[in-house]
Short mmCIF file of C-alpha atoms in Angstrom, two decimals:
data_model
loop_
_atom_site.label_atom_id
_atom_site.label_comp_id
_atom_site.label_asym_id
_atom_site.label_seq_id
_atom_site.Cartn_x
_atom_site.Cartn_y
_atom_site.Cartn_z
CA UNK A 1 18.45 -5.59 -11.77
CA UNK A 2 18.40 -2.15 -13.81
CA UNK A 3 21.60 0.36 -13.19
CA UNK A 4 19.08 2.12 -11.05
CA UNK A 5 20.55 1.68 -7.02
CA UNK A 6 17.87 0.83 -4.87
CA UNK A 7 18.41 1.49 -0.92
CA UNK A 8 16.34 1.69 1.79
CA UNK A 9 15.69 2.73 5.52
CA UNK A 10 19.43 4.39 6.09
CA UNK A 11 21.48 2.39 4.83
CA UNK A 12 24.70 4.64 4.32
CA UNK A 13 25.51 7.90 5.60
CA UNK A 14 27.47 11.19 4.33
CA UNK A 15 30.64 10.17 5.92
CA UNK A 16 31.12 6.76 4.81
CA UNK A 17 31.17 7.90 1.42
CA UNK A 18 34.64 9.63 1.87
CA UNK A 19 37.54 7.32 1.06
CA UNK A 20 41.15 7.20 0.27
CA UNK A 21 43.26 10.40 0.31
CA UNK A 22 40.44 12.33 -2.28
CA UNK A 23 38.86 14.92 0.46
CA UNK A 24 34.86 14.73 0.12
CA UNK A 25 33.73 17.76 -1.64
CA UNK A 26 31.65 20.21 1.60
CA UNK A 27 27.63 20.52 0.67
CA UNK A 28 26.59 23.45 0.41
CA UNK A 29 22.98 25.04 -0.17
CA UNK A 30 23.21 27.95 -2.92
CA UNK A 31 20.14 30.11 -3.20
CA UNK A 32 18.34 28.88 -6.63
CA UNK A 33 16.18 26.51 -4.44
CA UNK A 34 19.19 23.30 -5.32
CA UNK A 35 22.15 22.00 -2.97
CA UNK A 36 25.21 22.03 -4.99
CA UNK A 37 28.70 20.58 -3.93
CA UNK A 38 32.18 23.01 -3.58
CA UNK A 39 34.41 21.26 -6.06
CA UNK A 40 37.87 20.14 -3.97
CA UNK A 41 41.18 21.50 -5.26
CA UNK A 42 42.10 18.52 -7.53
CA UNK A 43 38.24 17.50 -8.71
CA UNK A 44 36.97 17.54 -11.85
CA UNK A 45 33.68 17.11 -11.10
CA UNK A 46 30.57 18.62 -9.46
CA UNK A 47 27.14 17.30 -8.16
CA UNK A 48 23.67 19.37 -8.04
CA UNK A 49 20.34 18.53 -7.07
CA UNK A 50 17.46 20.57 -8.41
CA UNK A 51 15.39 21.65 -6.48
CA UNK A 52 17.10 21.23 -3.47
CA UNK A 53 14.19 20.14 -1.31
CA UNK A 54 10.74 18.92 -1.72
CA UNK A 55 7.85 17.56 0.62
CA UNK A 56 5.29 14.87 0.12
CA UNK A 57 2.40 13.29 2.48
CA UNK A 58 3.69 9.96 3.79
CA UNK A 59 2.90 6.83 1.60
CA UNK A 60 3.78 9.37 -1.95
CA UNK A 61 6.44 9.97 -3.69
CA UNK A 62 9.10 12.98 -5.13
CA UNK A 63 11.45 13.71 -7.59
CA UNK A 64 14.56 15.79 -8.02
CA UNK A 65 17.30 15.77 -10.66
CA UNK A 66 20.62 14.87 -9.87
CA UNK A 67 23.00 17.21 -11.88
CA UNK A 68 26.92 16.73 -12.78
CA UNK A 69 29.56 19.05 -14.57
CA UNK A 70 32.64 18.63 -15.56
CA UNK A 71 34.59 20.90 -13.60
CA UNK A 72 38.55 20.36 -14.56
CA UNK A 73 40.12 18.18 -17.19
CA UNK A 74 38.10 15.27 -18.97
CA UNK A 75 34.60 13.56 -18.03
CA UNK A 76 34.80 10.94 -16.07
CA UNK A 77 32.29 7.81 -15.18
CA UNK A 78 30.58 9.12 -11.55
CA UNK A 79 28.86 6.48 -10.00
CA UNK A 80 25.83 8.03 -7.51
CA UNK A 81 24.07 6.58 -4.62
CA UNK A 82 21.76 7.58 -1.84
CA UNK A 83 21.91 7.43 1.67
CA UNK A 84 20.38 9.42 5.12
CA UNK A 85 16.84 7.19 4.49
CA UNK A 86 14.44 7.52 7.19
CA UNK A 87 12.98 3.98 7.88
CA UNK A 88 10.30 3.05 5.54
CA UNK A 89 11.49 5.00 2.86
CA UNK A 90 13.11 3.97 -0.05
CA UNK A 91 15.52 5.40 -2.95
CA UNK A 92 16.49 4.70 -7.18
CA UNK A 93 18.82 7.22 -9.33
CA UNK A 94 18.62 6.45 -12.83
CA UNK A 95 20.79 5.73 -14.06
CA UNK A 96 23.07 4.91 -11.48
CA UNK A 97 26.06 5.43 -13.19
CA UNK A 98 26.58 8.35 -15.94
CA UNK A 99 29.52 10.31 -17.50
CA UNK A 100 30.15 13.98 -15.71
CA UNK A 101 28.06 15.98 -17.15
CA UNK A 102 24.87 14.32 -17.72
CA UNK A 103 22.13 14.05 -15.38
CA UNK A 104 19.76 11.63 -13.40
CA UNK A 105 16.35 11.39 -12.06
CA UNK A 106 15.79 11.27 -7.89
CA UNK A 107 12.90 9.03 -6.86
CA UNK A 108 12.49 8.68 -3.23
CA UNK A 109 9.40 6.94 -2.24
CA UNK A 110 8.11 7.22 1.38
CA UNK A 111 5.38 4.84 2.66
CA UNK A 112 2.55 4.56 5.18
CA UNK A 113 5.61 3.70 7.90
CA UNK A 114 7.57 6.73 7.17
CA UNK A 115 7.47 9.01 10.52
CA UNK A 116 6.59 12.69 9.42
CA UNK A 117 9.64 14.81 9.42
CA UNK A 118 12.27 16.72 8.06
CA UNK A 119 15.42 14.90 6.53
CA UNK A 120 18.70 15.22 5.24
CA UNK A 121 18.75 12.99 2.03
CA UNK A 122 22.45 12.66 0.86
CA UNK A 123 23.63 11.73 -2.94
CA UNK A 124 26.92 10.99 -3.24
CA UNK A 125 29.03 10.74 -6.37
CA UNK A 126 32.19 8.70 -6.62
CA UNK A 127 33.95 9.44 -9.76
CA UNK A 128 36.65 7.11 -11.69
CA UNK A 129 39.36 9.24 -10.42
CA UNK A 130 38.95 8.56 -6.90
CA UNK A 131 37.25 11.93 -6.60
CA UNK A 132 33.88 11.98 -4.42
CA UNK A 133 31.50 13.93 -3.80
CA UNK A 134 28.00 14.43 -1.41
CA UNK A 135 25.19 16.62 -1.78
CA UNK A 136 22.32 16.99 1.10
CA UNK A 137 18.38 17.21 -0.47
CA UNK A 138 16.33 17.73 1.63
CA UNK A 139 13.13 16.18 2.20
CA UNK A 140 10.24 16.86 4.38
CA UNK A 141 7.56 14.08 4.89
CA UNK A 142 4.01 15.12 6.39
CA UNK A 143 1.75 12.53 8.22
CA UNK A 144 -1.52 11.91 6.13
CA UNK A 145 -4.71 12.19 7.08
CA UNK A 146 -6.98 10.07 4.54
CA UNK A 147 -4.93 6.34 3.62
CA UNK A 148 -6.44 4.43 0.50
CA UNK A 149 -6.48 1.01 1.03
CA UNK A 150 -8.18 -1.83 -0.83
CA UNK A 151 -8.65 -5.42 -0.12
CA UNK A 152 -6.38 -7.77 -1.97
CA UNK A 153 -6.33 -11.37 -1.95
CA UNK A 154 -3.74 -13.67 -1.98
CA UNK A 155 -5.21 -16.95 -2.55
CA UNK A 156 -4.83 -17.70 -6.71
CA UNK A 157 -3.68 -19.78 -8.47
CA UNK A 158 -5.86 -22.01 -5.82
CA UNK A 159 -8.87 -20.01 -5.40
CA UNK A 160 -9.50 -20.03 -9.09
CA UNK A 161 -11.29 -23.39 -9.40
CA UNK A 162 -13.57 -24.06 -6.21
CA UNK A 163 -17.46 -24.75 -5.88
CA UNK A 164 -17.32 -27.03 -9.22
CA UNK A 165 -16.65 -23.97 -11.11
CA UNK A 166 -13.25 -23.34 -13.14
CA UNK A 167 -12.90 -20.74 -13.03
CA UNK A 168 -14.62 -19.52 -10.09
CA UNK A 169 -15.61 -16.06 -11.68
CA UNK A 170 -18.26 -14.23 -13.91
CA UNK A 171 -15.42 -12.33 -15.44
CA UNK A 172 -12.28 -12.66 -17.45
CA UNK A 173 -9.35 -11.12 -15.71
CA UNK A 174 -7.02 -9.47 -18.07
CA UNK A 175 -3.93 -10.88 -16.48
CA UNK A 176 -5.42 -14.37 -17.04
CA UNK A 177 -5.77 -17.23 -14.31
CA UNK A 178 -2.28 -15.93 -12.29
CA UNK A 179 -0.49 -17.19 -9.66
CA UNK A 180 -0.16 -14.50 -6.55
CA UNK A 181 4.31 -14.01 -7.28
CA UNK A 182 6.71 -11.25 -7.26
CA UNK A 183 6.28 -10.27 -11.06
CA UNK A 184 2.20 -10.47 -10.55
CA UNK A 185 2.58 -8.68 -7.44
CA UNK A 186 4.90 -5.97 -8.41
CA UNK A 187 2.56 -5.50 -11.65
CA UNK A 188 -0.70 -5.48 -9.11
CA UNK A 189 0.60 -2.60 -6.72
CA UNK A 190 1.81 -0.06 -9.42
CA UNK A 191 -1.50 -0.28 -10.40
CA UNK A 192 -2.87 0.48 -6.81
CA UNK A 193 -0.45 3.16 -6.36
CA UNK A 194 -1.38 4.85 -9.63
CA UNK A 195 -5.20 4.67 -8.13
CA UNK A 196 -3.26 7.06 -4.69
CA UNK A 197 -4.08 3.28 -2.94
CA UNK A 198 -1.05 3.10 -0.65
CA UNK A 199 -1.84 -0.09 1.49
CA UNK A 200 -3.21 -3.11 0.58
CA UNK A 201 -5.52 -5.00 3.48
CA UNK A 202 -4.33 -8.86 2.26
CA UNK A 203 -6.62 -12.01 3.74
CA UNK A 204 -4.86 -14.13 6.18
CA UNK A 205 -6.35 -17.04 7.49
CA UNK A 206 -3.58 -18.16 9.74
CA UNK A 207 0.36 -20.26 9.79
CA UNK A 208 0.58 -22.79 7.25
CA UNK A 209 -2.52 -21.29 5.18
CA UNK A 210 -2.92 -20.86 1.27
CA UNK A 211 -3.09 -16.65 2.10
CA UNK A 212 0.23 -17.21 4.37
CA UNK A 213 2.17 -19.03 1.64
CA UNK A 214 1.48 -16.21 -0.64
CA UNK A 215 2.79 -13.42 1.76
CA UNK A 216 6.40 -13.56 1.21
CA UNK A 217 5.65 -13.07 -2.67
CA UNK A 218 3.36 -9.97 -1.86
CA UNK A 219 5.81 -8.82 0.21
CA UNK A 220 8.82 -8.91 -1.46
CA UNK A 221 6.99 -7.29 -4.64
CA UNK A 222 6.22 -3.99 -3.00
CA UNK A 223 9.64 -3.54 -1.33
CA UNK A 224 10.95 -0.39 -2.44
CA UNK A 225 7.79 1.37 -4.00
CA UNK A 226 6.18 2.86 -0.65
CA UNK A 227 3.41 0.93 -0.86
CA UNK A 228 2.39 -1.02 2.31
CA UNK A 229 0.83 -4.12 3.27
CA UNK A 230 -1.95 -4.89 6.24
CA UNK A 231 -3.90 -7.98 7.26
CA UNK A 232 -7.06 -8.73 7.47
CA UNK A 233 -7.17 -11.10 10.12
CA UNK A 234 -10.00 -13.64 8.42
CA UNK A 235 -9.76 -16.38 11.35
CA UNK A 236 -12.45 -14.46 13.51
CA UNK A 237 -15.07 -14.51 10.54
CA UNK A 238 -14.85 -18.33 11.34
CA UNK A 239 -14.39 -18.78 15.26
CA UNK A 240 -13.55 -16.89 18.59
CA UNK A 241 -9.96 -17.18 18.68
CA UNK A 242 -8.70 -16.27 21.95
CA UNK A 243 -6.69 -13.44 22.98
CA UNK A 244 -3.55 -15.64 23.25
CA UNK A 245 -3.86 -17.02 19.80
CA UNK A 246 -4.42 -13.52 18.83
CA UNK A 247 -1.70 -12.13 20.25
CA UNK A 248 0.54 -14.98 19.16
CA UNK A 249 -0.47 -14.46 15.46
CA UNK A 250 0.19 -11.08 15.05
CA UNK A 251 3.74 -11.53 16.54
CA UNK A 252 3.78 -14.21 14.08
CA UNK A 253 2.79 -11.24 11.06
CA UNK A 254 5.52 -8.87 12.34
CA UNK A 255 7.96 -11.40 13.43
CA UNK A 256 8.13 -13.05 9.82
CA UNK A 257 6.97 -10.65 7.59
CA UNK A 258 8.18 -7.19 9.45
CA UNK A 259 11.99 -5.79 10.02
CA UNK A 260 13.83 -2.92 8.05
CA UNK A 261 13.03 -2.31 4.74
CA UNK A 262 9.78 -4.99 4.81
CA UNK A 263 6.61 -3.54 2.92
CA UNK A 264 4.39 -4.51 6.19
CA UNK A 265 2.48 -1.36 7.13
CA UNK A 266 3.94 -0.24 10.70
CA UNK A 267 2.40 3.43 10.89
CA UNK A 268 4.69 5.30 13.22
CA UNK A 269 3.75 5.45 16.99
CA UNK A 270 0.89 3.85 16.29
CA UNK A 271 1.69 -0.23 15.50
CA UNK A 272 0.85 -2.85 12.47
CA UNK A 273 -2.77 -2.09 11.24
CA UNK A 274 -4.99 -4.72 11.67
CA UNK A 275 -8.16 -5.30 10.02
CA UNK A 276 -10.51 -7.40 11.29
CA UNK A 277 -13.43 -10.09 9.38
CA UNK A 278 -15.78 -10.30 12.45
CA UNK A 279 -18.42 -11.20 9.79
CA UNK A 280 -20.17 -13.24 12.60
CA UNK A 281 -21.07 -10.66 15.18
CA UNK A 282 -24.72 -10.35 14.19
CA UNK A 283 -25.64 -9.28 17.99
CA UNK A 284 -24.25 -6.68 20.04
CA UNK A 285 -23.47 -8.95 23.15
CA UNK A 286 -21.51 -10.74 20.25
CA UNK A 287 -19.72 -7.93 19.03
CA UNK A 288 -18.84 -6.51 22.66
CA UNK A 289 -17.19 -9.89 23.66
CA UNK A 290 -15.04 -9.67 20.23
CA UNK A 291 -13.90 -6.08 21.62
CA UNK A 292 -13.13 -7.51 24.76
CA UNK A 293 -10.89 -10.07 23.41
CA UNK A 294 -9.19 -8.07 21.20
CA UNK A 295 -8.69 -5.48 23.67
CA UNK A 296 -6.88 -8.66 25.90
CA UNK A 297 -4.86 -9.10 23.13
CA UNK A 298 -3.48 -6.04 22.78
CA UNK A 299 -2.84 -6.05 26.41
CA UNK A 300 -0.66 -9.55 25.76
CA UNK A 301 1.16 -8.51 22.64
CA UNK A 302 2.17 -5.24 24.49
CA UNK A 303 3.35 -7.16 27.62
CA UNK A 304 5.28 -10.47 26.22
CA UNK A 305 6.62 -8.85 22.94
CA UNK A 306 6.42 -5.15 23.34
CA UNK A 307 4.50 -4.90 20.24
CA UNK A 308 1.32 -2.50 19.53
CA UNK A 309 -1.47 -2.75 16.91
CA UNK A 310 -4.03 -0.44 15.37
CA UNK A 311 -7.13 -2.53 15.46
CA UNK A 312 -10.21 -2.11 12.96
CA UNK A 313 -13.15 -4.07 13.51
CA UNK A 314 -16.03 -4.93 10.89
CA UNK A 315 -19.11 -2.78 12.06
CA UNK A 316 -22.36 -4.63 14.25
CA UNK A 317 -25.32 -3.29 15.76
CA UNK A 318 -23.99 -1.37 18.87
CA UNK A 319 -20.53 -1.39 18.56
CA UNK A 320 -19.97 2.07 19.34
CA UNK A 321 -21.40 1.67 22.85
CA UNK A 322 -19.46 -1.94 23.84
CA UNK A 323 -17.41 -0.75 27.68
CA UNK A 324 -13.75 -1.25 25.87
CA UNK A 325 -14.76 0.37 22.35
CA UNK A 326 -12.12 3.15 23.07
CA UNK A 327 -9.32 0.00 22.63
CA UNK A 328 -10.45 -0.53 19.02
CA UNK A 329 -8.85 2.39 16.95
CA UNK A 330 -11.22 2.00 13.68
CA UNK A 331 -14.34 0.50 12.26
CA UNK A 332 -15.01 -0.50 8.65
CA UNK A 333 -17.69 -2.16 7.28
CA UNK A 334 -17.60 -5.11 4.39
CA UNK A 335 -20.32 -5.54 2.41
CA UNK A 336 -19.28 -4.86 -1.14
CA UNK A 337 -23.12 -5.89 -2.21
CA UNK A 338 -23.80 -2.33 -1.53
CA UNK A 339 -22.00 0.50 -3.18
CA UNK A 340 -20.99 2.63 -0.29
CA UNK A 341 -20.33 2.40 3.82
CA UNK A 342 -20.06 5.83 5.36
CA UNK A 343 -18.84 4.85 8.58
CA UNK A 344 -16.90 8.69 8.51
CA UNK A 345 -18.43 9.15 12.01
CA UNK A 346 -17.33 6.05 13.84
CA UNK A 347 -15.70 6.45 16.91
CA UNK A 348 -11.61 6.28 16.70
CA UNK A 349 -10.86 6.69 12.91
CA UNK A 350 -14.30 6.27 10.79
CA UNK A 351 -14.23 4.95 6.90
CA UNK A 352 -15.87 5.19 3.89
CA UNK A 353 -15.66 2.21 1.42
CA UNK A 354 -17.03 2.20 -1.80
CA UNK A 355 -17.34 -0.91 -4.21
CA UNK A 356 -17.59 -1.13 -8.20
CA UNK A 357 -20.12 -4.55 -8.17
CA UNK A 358 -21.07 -7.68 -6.73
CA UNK A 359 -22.07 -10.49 -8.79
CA UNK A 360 -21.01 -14.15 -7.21
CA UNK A 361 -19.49 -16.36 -9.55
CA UNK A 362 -22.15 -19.37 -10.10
CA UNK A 363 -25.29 -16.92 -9.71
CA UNK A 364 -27.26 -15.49 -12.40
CA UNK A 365 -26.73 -11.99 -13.53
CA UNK A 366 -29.08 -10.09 -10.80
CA UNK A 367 -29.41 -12.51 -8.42
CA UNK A 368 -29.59 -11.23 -4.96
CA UNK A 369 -27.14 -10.28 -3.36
CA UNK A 370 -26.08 -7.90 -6.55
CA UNK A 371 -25.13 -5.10 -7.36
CA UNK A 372 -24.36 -3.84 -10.62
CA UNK A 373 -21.62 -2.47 -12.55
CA UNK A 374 -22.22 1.31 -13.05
CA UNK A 375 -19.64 4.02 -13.98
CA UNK A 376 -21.33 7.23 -12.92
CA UNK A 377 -22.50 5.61 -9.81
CA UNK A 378 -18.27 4.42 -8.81
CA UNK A 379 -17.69 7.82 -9.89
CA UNK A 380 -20.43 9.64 -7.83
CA UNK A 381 -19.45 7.54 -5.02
CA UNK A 382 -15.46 8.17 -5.23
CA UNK A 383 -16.47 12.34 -4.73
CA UNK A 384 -18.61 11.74 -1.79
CA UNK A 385 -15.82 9.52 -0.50
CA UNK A 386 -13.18 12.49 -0.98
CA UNK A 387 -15.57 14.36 0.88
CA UNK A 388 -16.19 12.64 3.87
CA UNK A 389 -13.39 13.30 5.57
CA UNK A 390 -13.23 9.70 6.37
CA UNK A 391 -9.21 8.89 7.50
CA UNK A 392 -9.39 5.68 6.15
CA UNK A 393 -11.14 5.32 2.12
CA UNK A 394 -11.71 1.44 1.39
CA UNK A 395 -12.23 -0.74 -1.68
CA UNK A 396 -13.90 -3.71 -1.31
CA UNK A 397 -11.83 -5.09 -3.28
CA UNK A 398 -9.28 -4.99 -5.57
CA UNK A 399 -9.36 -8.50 -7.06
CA UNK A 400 -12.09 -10.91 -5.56
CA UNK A 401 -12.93 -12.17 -8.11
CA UNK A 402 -14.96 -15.04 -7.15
CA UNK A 403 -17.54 -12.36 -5.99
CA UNK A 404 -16.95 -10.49 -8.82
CA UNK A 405 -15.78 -6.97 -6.67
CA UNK A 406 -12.11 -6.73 -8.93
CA UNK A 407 -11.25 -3.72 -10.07
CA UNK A 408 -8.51 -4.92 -11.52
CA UNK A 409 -8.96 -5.17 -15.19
CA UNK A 410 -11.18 -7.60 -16.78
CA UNK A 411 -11.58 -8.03 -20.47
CA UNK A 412 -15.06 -9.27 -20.66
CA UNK A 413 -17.74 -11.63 -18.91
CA UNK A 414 -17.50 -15.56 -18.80
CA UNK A 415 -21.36 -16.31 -17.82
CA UNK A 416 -24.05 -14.79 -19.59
CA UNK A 417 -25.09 -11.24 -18.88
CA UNK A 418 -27.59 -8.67 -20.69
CA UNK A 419 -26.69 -6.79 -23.43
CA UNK A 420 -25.16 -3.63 -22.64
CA UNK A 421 -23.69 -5.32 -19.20
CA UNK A 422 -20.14 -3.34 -18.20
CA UNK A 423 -17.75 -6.59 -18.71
CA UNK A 424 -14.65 -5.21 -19.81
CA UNK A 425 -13.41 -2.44 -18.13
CA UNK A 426 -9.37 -3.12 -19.28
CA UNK A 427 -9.48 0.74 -20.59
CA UNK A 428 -6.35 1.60 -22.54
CA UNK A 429 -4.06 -0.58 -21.02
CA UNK A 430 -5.36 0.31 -17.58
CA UNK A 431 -8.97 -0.60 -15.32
CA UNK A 432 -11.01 2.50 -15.76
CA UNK A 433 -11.63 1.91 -11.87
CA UNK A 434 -8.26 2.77 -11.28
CA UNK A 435 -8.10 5.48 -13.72
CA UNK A 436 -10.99 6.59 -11.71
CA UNK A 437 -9.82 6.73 -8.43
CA UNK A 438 -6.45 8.47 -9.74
CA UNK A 439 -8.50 11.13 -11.16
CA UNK A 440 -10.30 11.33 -7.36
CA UNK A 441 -7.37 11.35 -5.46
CA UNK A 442 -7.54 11.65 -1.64
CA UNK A 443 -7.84 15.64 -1.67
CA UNK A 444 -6.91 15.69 2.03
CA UNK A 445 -4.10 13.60 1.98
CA UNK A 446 -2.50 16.52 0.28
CA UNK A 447 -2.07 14.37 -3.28
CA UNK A 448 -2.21 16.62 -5.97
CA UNK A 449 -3.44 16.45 -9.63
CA UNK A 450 -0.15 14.59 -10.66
CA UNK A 451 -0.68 11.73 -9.05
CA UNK A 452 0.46 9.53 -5.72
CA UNK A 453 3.43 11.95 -5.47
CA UNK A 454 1.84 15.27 -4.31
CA UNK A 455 4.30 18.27 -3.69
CA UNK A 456 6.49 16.41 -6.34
CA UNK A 457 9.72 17.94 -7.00
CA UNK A 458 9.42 17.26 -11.11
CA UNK A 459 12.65 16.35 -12.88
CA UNK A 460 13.58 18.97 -14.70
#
């Protein structure tokens, strides 16, 4: 671990900072927009945090500098830390520990989970000489009203040789043939968070599964960098699980994977998003009886574990006219053979997804289903995204790459493929998908041109 001090979800408050017979310096706000502290008879040090308050959309992040001056006799070594969380949000000060008179750099990151508010944020210095001090910045979290998500999943090293093919891809992933662990992971988000994705929808196929083994990894990595973690529940693209089974499986997701300072998406009020592979609904009666049971589950997860879910279902023919559509909360569609889904207008909370290609690993370049790689087109299709109004924006996907619908970087293409065929799209270090989508941030989420961090207090 780094000097940086990483905390999360309230883990100290003002008071217990306070120790021995030094008396804790009182915060105070002064007027220049920062919260200083009133140096105690006997200190010889101060704290300041510049600016003194800042506000970002839920699932972004801000910055503030942490300020120290030597106040009486000699610099000392001031050790900071942060404390006065709200739950799902999570804290570094770089460094950690400095000599009075230098300075540090605030990150607080807030996530999908963090409940829209106004909060007293408190860095506390504790200096050599037993002298300590707190200062309150304050931060004020808005609930968004676009999330990014893209599908992630969680199945390599296994998934890489399958079908006869190894490996099972068109493509040459830049990270090489990885295994789905913390380092992979942690590398993976910051590159969906730089793209203002702030939850990933991972596959789960059940206990005991190739996906569920991977989990702890994925969730581990993105502790601590607001980024969030859904599943999509793959079992009903395969049966008709019943609503007990249901039920029992997603207090199995929040059970082992959930808790204070866990990465698992738990949007406030609302419950664990859930996204749903009902791939085989092909008729409406079908679809309507995979409402009903998922409306029964809710019912039972509610009732024996006092648990609630936000349900979205894959899109079939009638689904918004099924009697309990008003118990599924969103609709989606997955077809990533097809560059957009503007499902804006679904009942609940519509979506728009958008996808970069299709090209099945074992299938000739063109062979239906296809779709090709096309820059303008991702492009074209990321503005009319923006401008959907759409709550939820999808990518299908961020690294299937068996279907060949990454955009995560690739350096080039294994199977043959005409001249002039988009194969490496690595950009300078980066996928230009994801440069892409940062450049086309969610406009309504309130991101601004600086990235997933909107309303960022910059260090200064």
């Amino acid at each position: 671990m780094s000097c940086a001090a990483v905390l999360v979800v309230g883990l100290v408050a003002c008071g217990q900072f306070a120790a021995g017979p030094a008396r804790p310096a009182e915060p105070v706000r002064s007027d220049a927009g920062s919260t200083v502290s009133r140096p105690a008879a006997g200190d010889d040090f101060s704290l300041a945090v510049v600016p003194g308050s800042a506000s970002a959309v839920a699932g972004n992040l801000v910055q503030a500098t942490v300020r120290t001056a030597v106040t009486t006799g000699a610099a000392q070594t001031v050790s900071l830390t942060v404390g006065g969380l709200p739950e799902g949000t999570a804290a570094t000060v770089e460094p950690a520990v400095l000599r009075a008179g230098g300075s540090a750099v605030l990150t607080v990151r807030t996530s999908v989970s963090t409940r829209a508010g106004t909060y007293d944020v408190v860095v506390a210095g504790a200096g050599a000489a037993a002298a300590r001090h707190t200062v309150v910045f304050r931060l004020v979290v808005r609930a968004p009203t676009v999330i990014r998500a893209a599908f992630y999943y969680p199945w390599f090293p296994e998934a890489w040789r399958q079908q006869g093919l190894d490996p099972f891809t068109n493509y040459v992933p830049a990270r090489g043939r990885y295994t789905v662990e913390e380092s992979v992971v942690r590398a993976q988000v910051a590159d969906m968070r730089y793209g203002g994705i702030t939850m990933g929808i991972a596959s789960w196929f059940g206990r005991g599964t190739v996906t569920d083994r991977h989990w702890p990894a994925m969730v581990r990595a993105a502790q601590g960098t607001g980024f969030g973690w859904a599943p999509y529940y793959e079992p009903e693209g395969t049966s008709d699980p019943t609503p007990e089974r249901i039920a029992d499986d997603l207090h199995y997701l929040r059970a082992t994977y959930g808790g204070q300072g866990s990465a698992l998406a738990v949007l406030p009020d609302r419950g664990m998003p859930v996204f749903v592979y009902n791939a085989g609904d092909l008729t409406t009666a079908q679809g309507c009886a995979t409402v009903d049971r998922w409306a029964q589950a809710q019912s039972l997860l509610q009732r024996r574990f006092g648990e609630t879910v936000l349900v979205n279902l894959k899109v079939f023919p009638g689904y918004a006219g099924c009697p309990a559509t008003a118990r599924v909360a969103g609709w989606h569609q997955y077809g990533p053979a097809r560059a957009e889904h503007d499902f804006s207008g679904a009942p609940g909370e519509g979506s728009y997804t958008v996808s970069p290609g299709f090209w099945k690993a074992g299938s000739p370049y063109g062979q239906a289903p296809f779709l090709s790689r096309d820059r303008a087109r991702w492009r074209a299709g990321l503005a009319r995204m923006n401008a959907s109004g759409a709550p939820w924006q999808l990518v299908t996907s961020y690294n299937e790459w068996g279907e060949g619908t990454a955009i995560e970087s690739s350096r080039g293409c294994r199977s043959p493929a005409p001249a002039g065929t988009w194969c490496d799209w690595s950009g300078a270090g980066r996928s230009d998908f994801i440069s892409d989508l940062h450049e086309q941030l969610p406009s309504r989420a309130g991101i601004g041109v600086g990235g997933p961090g909107a309303g960022v207090a910059a260090p200064r």
